[in-house]
CSV table of C-alpha atoms and ligand atoms in Angstrom, one decimal:
chain,number,residue,atom,x,y,z
A,218,UNK,CA,29.9,13.4,9.8
A,219,UNK,CA,31.5,10.6,11.6
A,220,UNK,CA,29.4,9.5,14.6
A,221,UNK,CA,29.3,5.9,16.0
A,222,UNK,CA,27.1,4.9,19.0
A,223,UNK,CA,29.4,4.1,21.9
A,224,UNK,CA,30.5,0.5,22.6
A,225,UNK,CA,28.3,0.0,25.6
A,226,UNK,CA,25.5,2.6,24.6
A,227,UNK,CA,22.3,0.8,25.1
A,228,UNK,CA,20.3,4.1,25.1
A,229,UNK,CA,18.8,4.9,21.7
A,230,UNK,CA,17.8,8.5,22.8
A,231,UNK,CA,18.9,11.0,20.4
A,232,UNK,CA,20.4,8.7,18.1
A,233,UNK,CA,20.0,9.0,14.5
A,234,UNK,CA,18.4,5.6,13.0
A,235,UNK,CA,17.7,5.2,9.4
A,236,UNK,CA,15.1,2.5,8.6
A,237,UNK,CA,14.4,1.0,5.3
A,238,UNK,CA,11.2,-1.1,5.0
A,239,UNK,CA,9.5,1.1,7.7
A,240,UNK,CA,6.0,1.3,6.1
A,241,UNK,CA,4.9,-2.2,7.4
A,242,UNK,CA,5.8,-5.2,9.4
A,243,UNK,CA,9.1,-5.4,11.2
A,244,UNK,CA,10.5,-2.0,10.0
A,245,UNK,CA,7.4,-0.4,11.2
A,246,UNK,CA,7.3,-2.1,14.7
A,247,UNK,CA,11.1,-0.8,15.1
A,248,UNK,CA,10.1,2.7,14.2
A,249,UNK,CA,7.4,2.7,16.9
A,250,UNK,CA,9.7,1.1,19.6
A,251,UNK,CA,12.7,3.5,18.7
A,252,UNK,CA,10.2,6.6,18.7
A,253,UNK,CA,9.4,5.5,22.2
A,254,UNK,CA,13.1,5.7,22.9
A,255,UNK,CA,13.3,9.2,21.4
A,256,UNK,CA,15.6,8.1,18.6
A,257,UNK,CA,15.5,10.5,15.6
A,258,UNK,CA,14.3,8.4,12.7
A,259,UNK,CA,14.7,8.4,8.9
A,260,UNK,CA,11.9,6.3,7.2
A,261,UNK,CA,12.3,4.7,3.9
A,262,UNK,CA,10.0,2.5,1.7
A,263,UNK,CA,7.9,3.1,-1.6
A,264,UNK,CA,4.7,3.9,0.0
A,265,UNK,CA,5.1,7.7,1.0
A,266,UNK,CA,1.6,7.9,2.3
A,267,UNK,CA,2.0,5.0,4.7
A,268,UNK,CA,5.3,6.4,5.9
A,269,UNK,CA,3.7,9.8,6.5
A,270,UNK,CA,0.9,8.3,8.4
A,271,UNK,CA,3.3,6.4,10.5
A,272,UNK,CA,5.5,9.6,11.1
A,273,UNK,CA,2.2,11.4,12.3
A,274,UNK,CA,1.8,8.6,15.0
A,275,UNK,CA,5.3,8.9,16.2
A,276,UNK,CA,6.3,11.4,18.9
A,277,UNK,CA,9.9,12.1,17.9
A,278,UNK,CA,11.7,13.7,15.0
A,279,UNK,CA,11.1,11.9,11.8
A,280,UNK,CA,12.2,12.4,8.1
A,281,UNK,CA,10.4,10.5,5.5
A,282,UNK,CA,12.6,9.6,2.5
A,283,UNK,CA,10.5,7.5,0.2
A,284,UNK,CA,12.2,5.5,-2.4
A,285,UNK,CA,12.0,2.4,-4.6
A,286,UNK,CA,15.0,0.5,-3.5
A,287,UNK,CA,14.7,-1.7,-6.7
A,288,UNK,CA,16.2,1.3,-8.7
A,289,UNK,CA,17.2,4.0,-6.6
A,290,UNK,CA,19.7,6.8,-6.9
A,291,UNK,CA,21.5,5.5,-3.9
A,292,UNK,CA,24.2,8.3,-3.7
A,293,UNK,CA,21.3,10.9,-3.5
A,294,UNK,CA,19.2,9.0,-1.1
A,295,UNK,CA,22.2,8.5,1.3
A,296,UNK,CA,23.0,12.2,0.9
A,297,UNK,CA,19.6,13.2,1.8
A,298,UNK,CA,19.5,10.7,4.8
A,299,UNK,CA,22.9,12.1,6.1
A,300,UNK,CA,21.6,15.7,5.7
A,301,UNK,CA,18.4,15.0,7.5
A,302,UNK,CA,19.8,15.1,11.0
A,303,UNK,CA,23.6,15.7,10.3
A,304,UNK,CA,24.6,12.3,10.5
A,305,UNK,CA,23.6,8.6,11.0
A,306,UNK,CA,24.3,6.4,13.9
A,307,UNK,CA,22.6,3.2,12.8
A,308,UNK,CA,20.9,1.7,9.4
A,309,UNK,CA,18.4,-0.9,9.8
A,310,UNK,CA,18.0,-2.8,6.5
A,311,UNK,CA,14.6,-4.1,6.9
A,312,UNK,CA,13.1,-3.4,3.3
A,313,UNK,CA,12.7,-6.7,1.5
A,314,UNK,CA,10.3,-9.0,-0.5
A,315,UNK,CA,9.7,-12.9,-0.5
A,316,UNK,CA,9.3,-15.4,-2.9
A,317,UNK,CA,6.9,-18.2,-3.7
A,318,UNK,CA,8.1,-20.1,-6.7
A,319,UNK,CA,9.8,-23.3,-7.5
A,320,UNK,CA,13.3,-23.1,-9.3
A,321,UNK,CA,12.2,-24.9,-12.4
A,322,UNK,CA,9.5,-22.2,-13.2
A,323,UNK,CA,11.3,-19.0,-12.0
A,324,UNK,CA,12.7,-16.8,-14.8
A,325,UNK,CA,16.0,-15.0,-13.9
A,326,UNK,CA,14.3,-11.6,-13.9
A,327,UNK,CA,12.6,-12.7,-10.6
A,328,UNK,CA,16.0,-13.7,-9.2
A,329,UNK,CA,17.2,-10.3,-10.2
A,330,UNK,CA,14.3,-8.6,-8.5
A,331,UNK,CA,14.9,-10.5,-5.3
A,332,UNK,CA,18.8,-9.7,-5.4
A,333,UNK,CA,18.1,-6.0,-6.1
A,334,UNK,CA,15.9,-5.4,-3.2
A,335,UNK,CA,17.1,-7.9,-0.6
A,336,UNK,CA,20.9,-7.7,-1.3
A,337,UNK,CA,22.1,-4.9,-3.6
A,338,UNK,CA,20.1,-2.0,-1.9
A,339,UNK,CA,21.8,-2.7,1.3
A,340,UNK,CA,25.0,-3.2,-0.3
A,341,UNK,CA,24.6,0.2,-2.1
A,342,UNK,CA,23.4,2.2,0.8
A,343,UNK,CA,26.5,0.7,2.8
A,344,UNK,CA,28.8,1.7,0.1
A,345,UNK,CA,27.6,5.3,0.1
A,346,UNK,CA,27.8,5.5,3.9
A,347,UNK,CA,31.2,3.8,4.4
A,348,UNK,CA,33.5,6.7,3.3
A,349,UNK,CA,31.7,9.2,5.6
A,350,UNK,CA,30.6,7.3,8.7
A,351,UNK,CA,30.8,3.8,10.4
A,352,UNK,CA,27.2,3.5,11.2
A,353,UNK,CA,26.1,0.4,13.1
A,354,UNK,CA,24.3,-1.8,10.5
A,355,UNK,CA,21.3,-3.8,11.5
A,356,UNK,CA,20.6,-6.3,8.8
A,357,UNK,CA,17.3,-8.1,8.8
A,358,UNK,CA,18.4,-11.6,7.1
A,359,UNK,CA,16.1,-14.7,7.6
A,360,UNK,CA,16.3,-18.2,8.7
A,361,UNK,CA,16.4,-18.7,4.9
A,362,UNK,CA,19.8,-16.9,5.0
A,363,UNK,CA,21.1,-19.9,7.0
A,364,UNK,CA,19.6,-22.8,5.4
A,365,UNK,CA,17.3,-23.9,2.2
A,366,UNK,CA,13.5,-23.8,2.2
A,367,UNK,CA,11.2,-25.0,-0.6
A,368,UNK,CA,9.8,-22.2,-2.9
A,369,UNK,CA,12.4,-19.8,-1.9
A,370,UNK,CA,15.6,-20.4,-4.1
A,371,UNK,CA,16.1,-16.7,-4.7
A,372,UNK,CA,14.9,-15.3,-1.4
A,373,UNK,CA,17.4,-17.9,0.4
A,374,UNK,CA,20.1,-16.9,-2.0
A,375,UNK,CA,19.7,-13.0,-1.3
A,376,UNK,CA,19.7,-13.7,2.5
A,377,UNK,CA,22.7,-15.8,2.4
A,378,UNK,CA,24.5,-13.2,0.1
A,379,UNK,CA,23.3,-10.5,2.8
A,380,UNK,CA,25.0,-12.5,5.5
A,381,UNK,CA,28.1,-13.1,3.6
A,382,UNK,CA,28.6,-9.4,2.7
A,383,UNK,CA,27.9,-8.2,6.2
A,384,UNK,CA,29.7,-10.6,8.1
A,385,UNK,CA,32.7,-9.9,5.8
A,386,UNK,CA,32.3,-6.2,6.2
A,387,UNK,CA,32.6,-6.5,9.9
A,388,UNK,CA,35.9,-8.5,10.0
A,389,UNK,CA,37.1,-6.3,7.0
A,390,UNK,CA,36.3,-2.8,8.0
A,391,UNK,CA,35.5,-3.0,11.8
A,392,UNK,CA,31.9,-1.8,11.2
A,393,UNK,CA,29.7,-2.7,13.9
A,394,UNK,CA,27.0,-5.3,12.4
A,395,UNK,CA,24.0,-7.0,13.9
A,396,UNK,CA,22.7,-9.7,11.5
A,397,UNK,CA,19.2,-10.8,12.5
A,398,UNK,CA,17.7,-14.1,11.3
A,399,UNK,CA,14.0,-14.4,12.0
A,400,UNK,CA,11.8,-17.2,11.6
A,401,UNK,CA,8.3,-16.5,10.4
A,402,UNK,CA,6.9,-13.4,11.7
A,403,UNK,CA,3.3,-12.1,11.5
A,404,UNK,CA,3.8,-9.5,8.7
A,405,UNK,CA,2.5,-8.9,5.0
A,406,UNK,CA,5.7,-10.6,3.5
A,407,UNK,CA,3.9,-13.6,2.1
A,408,UNK,CA,1.2,-11.3,0.6
A,409,UNK,CA,3.7,-9.2,-1.3
A,410,UNK,CA,6.1,-12.3,-2.0
A,411,UNK,CA,6.9,-12.5,-5.8
A,412,UNK,CA,5.7,-15.4,-7.9
A,413,UNK,CA,7.3,-17.0,-10.9
A,414,UNK,CA,5.1,-14.6,-13.0
A,415,UNK,CA,6.4,-11.6,-11.4
A,416,UNK,CA,3.2,-10.8,-9.6
A,417,UNK,CA,2.5,-10.9,-5.8
A,418,UNK,CA,1.5,-14.0,-4.2
A,419,UNK,CA,-1.2,-12.2,-2.6
A,420,UNK,CA,-2.0,-14.8,0.2
A,421,UNK,CA,-1.7,-14.6,3.7
A,422,UNK,CA,0.1,-17.9,4.3
A,423,UNK,CA,-1.1,-19.9,7.3
A,424,UNK,CA,2.4,-20.3,8.8
A,425,UNK,CA,3.2,-16.7,8.3
A,426,UNK,CA,-0.1,-15.5,10.2
A,427,UNK,CA,1.0,-17.8,12.8
A,428,UNK,CA,4.3,-16.4,13.2
A,429,UNK,CA,5.9,-14.3,15.9
A,430,UNK,CA,4.2,-10.8,16.3
A,431,UNK,CA,6.0,-8.1,14.6
A,432,UNK,CA,6.3,-6.1,17.7
A,433,UNK,CA,7.7,-9.1,19.6
A,434,UNK,CA,10.4,-9.5,16.8
A,435,UNK,CA,11.3,-5.8,17.0
A,436,UNK,CA,11.7,-6.0,20.8
A,437,UNK,CA,14.1,-8.8,20.6
A,438,UNK,CA,15.9,-7.1,17.7
A,439,UNK,CA,16.5,-4.1,19.8
A,440,UNK,CA,17.5,-6.2,22.8
A,441,UNK,CA,20.3,-7.9,20.5
A,442,UNK,CA,21.4,-4.4,19.0
A,443,UNK,CA,21.6,-2.9,22.6
A,444,UNK,CA,23.8,-5.9,23.7
A,445,UNK,CA,26.1,-5.5,20.5
A,446,UNK,CA,25.2,-9.2,19.3
A,447,UNK,CA,26.5,-10.0,16.0
A,448,UNK,CA,23.8,-12.4,15.2
A,449,UNK,CA,20.4,-12.8,16.7
A,450,UNK,CA,18.2,-15.6,15.7
A,451,UNK,CA,14.4,-15.0,16.4
A,452,UNK,CA,12.3,-18.1,15.8
A,453,UNK,CA,10.1,-20.8,17.2
A,454,UNK,CA,10.4,-24.3,15.9
A,455,UNK,CA,12.5,-23.1,12.7
A,456,UNK,CA,15.5,-22.8,15.1
A,457,UNK,CA,15.5,-26.7,15.5
A,458,UNK,CA,15.5,-27.2,11.8
A,459,UNK,CA,18.6,-25.0,11.9
A,460,UNK,CA,20.3,-27.2,14.5
A,461,UNK,CA,19.5,-30.2,12.6
A,462,UNK,CA,20.9,-28.5,9.6
A,463,UNK,CA,24.4,-28.4,11.6
A,464,UNK,CA,24.0,-31.5,13.6
A,465,UNK,CA,22.0,-34.0,11.9
A,466,UNK,CA,22.0,-32.8,8.2
A,467,UNK,CA,20.3,-35.9,6.7
A,468,UNK,CA,17.4,-35.2,9.1
A,469,UNK,CA,17.2,-31.5,7.8
A,470,UNK,CA,16.9,-32.4,4.4
A,471,UNK,CA,14.2,-35.1,5.2
A,472,UNK,CA,12.1,-32.5,7.1
A,473,UNK,CA,12.6,-29.4,5.0
A,474,UNK,CA,11.6,-31.5,1.8
A,475,UNK,CA,8.2,-32.0,3.6
A,476,UNK,CA,7.5,-28.4,3.7
A,477,UNK,CA,5.1,-27.2,1.2
A,478,UNK,CA,5.2,-23.7,-0.1
A,479,UNK,CA,2.0,-24.3,-2.1
A,480,UNK,CA,0.1,-25.1,1.2
A,481,UNK,CA,1.7,-22.0,3.1
A,482,UNK,CA,2.6,-24.6,5.9
M,143,NAP,N1,7.9,-11.8,8.0
M,143,NAP,C1,8.7,-12.9,8.0
M,143,NAP,O1,8.4,-14.0,8.4
M,143,NAP,C2,10.1,-12.7,7.9
M,143,NAP,C3,11.2,-13.7,8.4
M,143,NAP,C4,12.5,-13.6,8.0
M,143,NAP,C5,12.8,-12.3,7.4
M,143,NAP,N2,12.1,-11.2,7.2
M,143,NAP,C6,12.5,-10.1,6.5
M,143,NAP,O2,12.1,-9.0,7.3
M,143,NAP,C7,12.2,-7.8,6.6
M,143,NAP,C8,10.8,-7.0,6.7
M,143,NAP,O3,9.8,-7.8,6.2
M,143,NAP,P1,8.3,-7.8,6.8
M,143,NAP,O4,8.3,-9.4,7.4
M,143,NAP,O5,8.2,-6.7,7.7
M,143,NAP,O6,7.4,-7.8,5.5
M,143,NAP,P2,6.7,-6.5,4.9
M,143,NAP,O7,5.6,-6.2,6.1
M,143,NAP,O8,6.2,-6.7,3.8
M,143,NAP,O9,7.6,-5.3,5.0
M,143,NAP,C9,8.3,-5.2,3.8
M,143,NAP,C10,9.0,-3.7,3.9
M,143,NAP,O10,9.9,-3.6,2.8
M,143,NAP,C11,9.4,-2.6,1.9
M,143,NAP,N3,9.8,-2.8,0.5
M,143,NAP,C12,9.6,-3.7,-0.2
M,143,NAP,N4,10.0,-3.6,-1.6
M,143,NAP,C13,10.6,-2.4,-1.4
M,143,NAP,C14,11.1,-1.7,-2.4
M,143,NAP,N5,11.4,-2.1,-3.8
M,143,NAP,N6,11.7,-0.4,-2.1
M,143,NAP,C15,11.6,0.1,-0.9
M,143,NAP,N7,11.0,-0.6,0.1
M,143,NAP,C16,10.4,-1.9,-0.3
M,143,NAP,C17,8.0,-2.5,2.1
M,143,NAP,O11,7.5,-1.2,1.8
M,143,NAP,P3,6.8,-0.6,0.5
M,143,NAP,O12,5.7,-1.6,0.1
M,143,NAP,O13,6.0,0.6,1.0
M,143,NAP,O14,7.7,-0.5,-0.5
M,143,NAP,C18,7.7,-2.9,3.5
M,143,NAP,O15,8.0,-1.7,4.2
M,143,NAP,C19,12.4,-8.4,5.2
M,143,NAP,O16,13.8,-8.0,4.7
M,143,NAP,C20,12.2,-9.8,5.2
M,143,NAP,O17,12.9,-10.5,4.2
M,143,NAP,C21,10.7,-11.5,7.4
């Protein structure tokens, strides 16, 4: 079962890649690109019909493993993923949900939901895989995993936790890890983002709609992975905010406070 992509292997052909969050957005774009490179794909998300429709479009070997990562049997899911093609070379942890609520109005159960899907699910999958294989872990974090942003206390916490876990895993266990921190990408993330009531935000935020196209983001992710990058930042002007966060913190706090999650800007 132990199979690891070769150090300098920039060729995804024949590699077994498990993508969570493959039914839309960044995960779907990655599936399309990897299918073009003839990787063998295992696709996971809740919407089985969307995964099957995607699978039909892909000219490569695909196994659909639909699951709700909020409350999955991770051992059974991982066993099924390993059995699909006899091993796993890479896992792309792309499944995730966003948040649109202020801390003062957000109940603990909303924080738990964000942590379950964005943090505990990747940790659980990784924990099940570690005893049997050292698959390359590609983790879709966020710029919110590097700094705070209004309306996203739980989302930012989950993405900070994700970065902390996988960065530590890499130094502790020598597992190949690529952490990806995108800024805004044109996907459905703001539509499905959880609000204080637990309902979906249901709005395509203006800034989300103007984000980097999902396919461009996916291309840059695969370029970083092929180059064995440990951290890939894919952002437009958000990256200046990140630099300010390091080099001129008082200015970062001033600017970040002006962002309004309510206006979607
Ligand atoms: N878009 C951005 O601006 C942006 C920026 C930074 C980071 N990211 C990160 O990128 C990743 C992909 O998001 P996206 O932007 O591509 O948004 P998206 O289009 O909404 O995709 C999210 C994916 O996660 C899956 N998912 C959500 N909840 C799930 C659950 N309980 N169980 C299993 N799968 C679940 C969704 O599938 P189902 O609904 O079928 O379950 C979908 O495939 C996320 O981790 C997100 O935090 C996005």
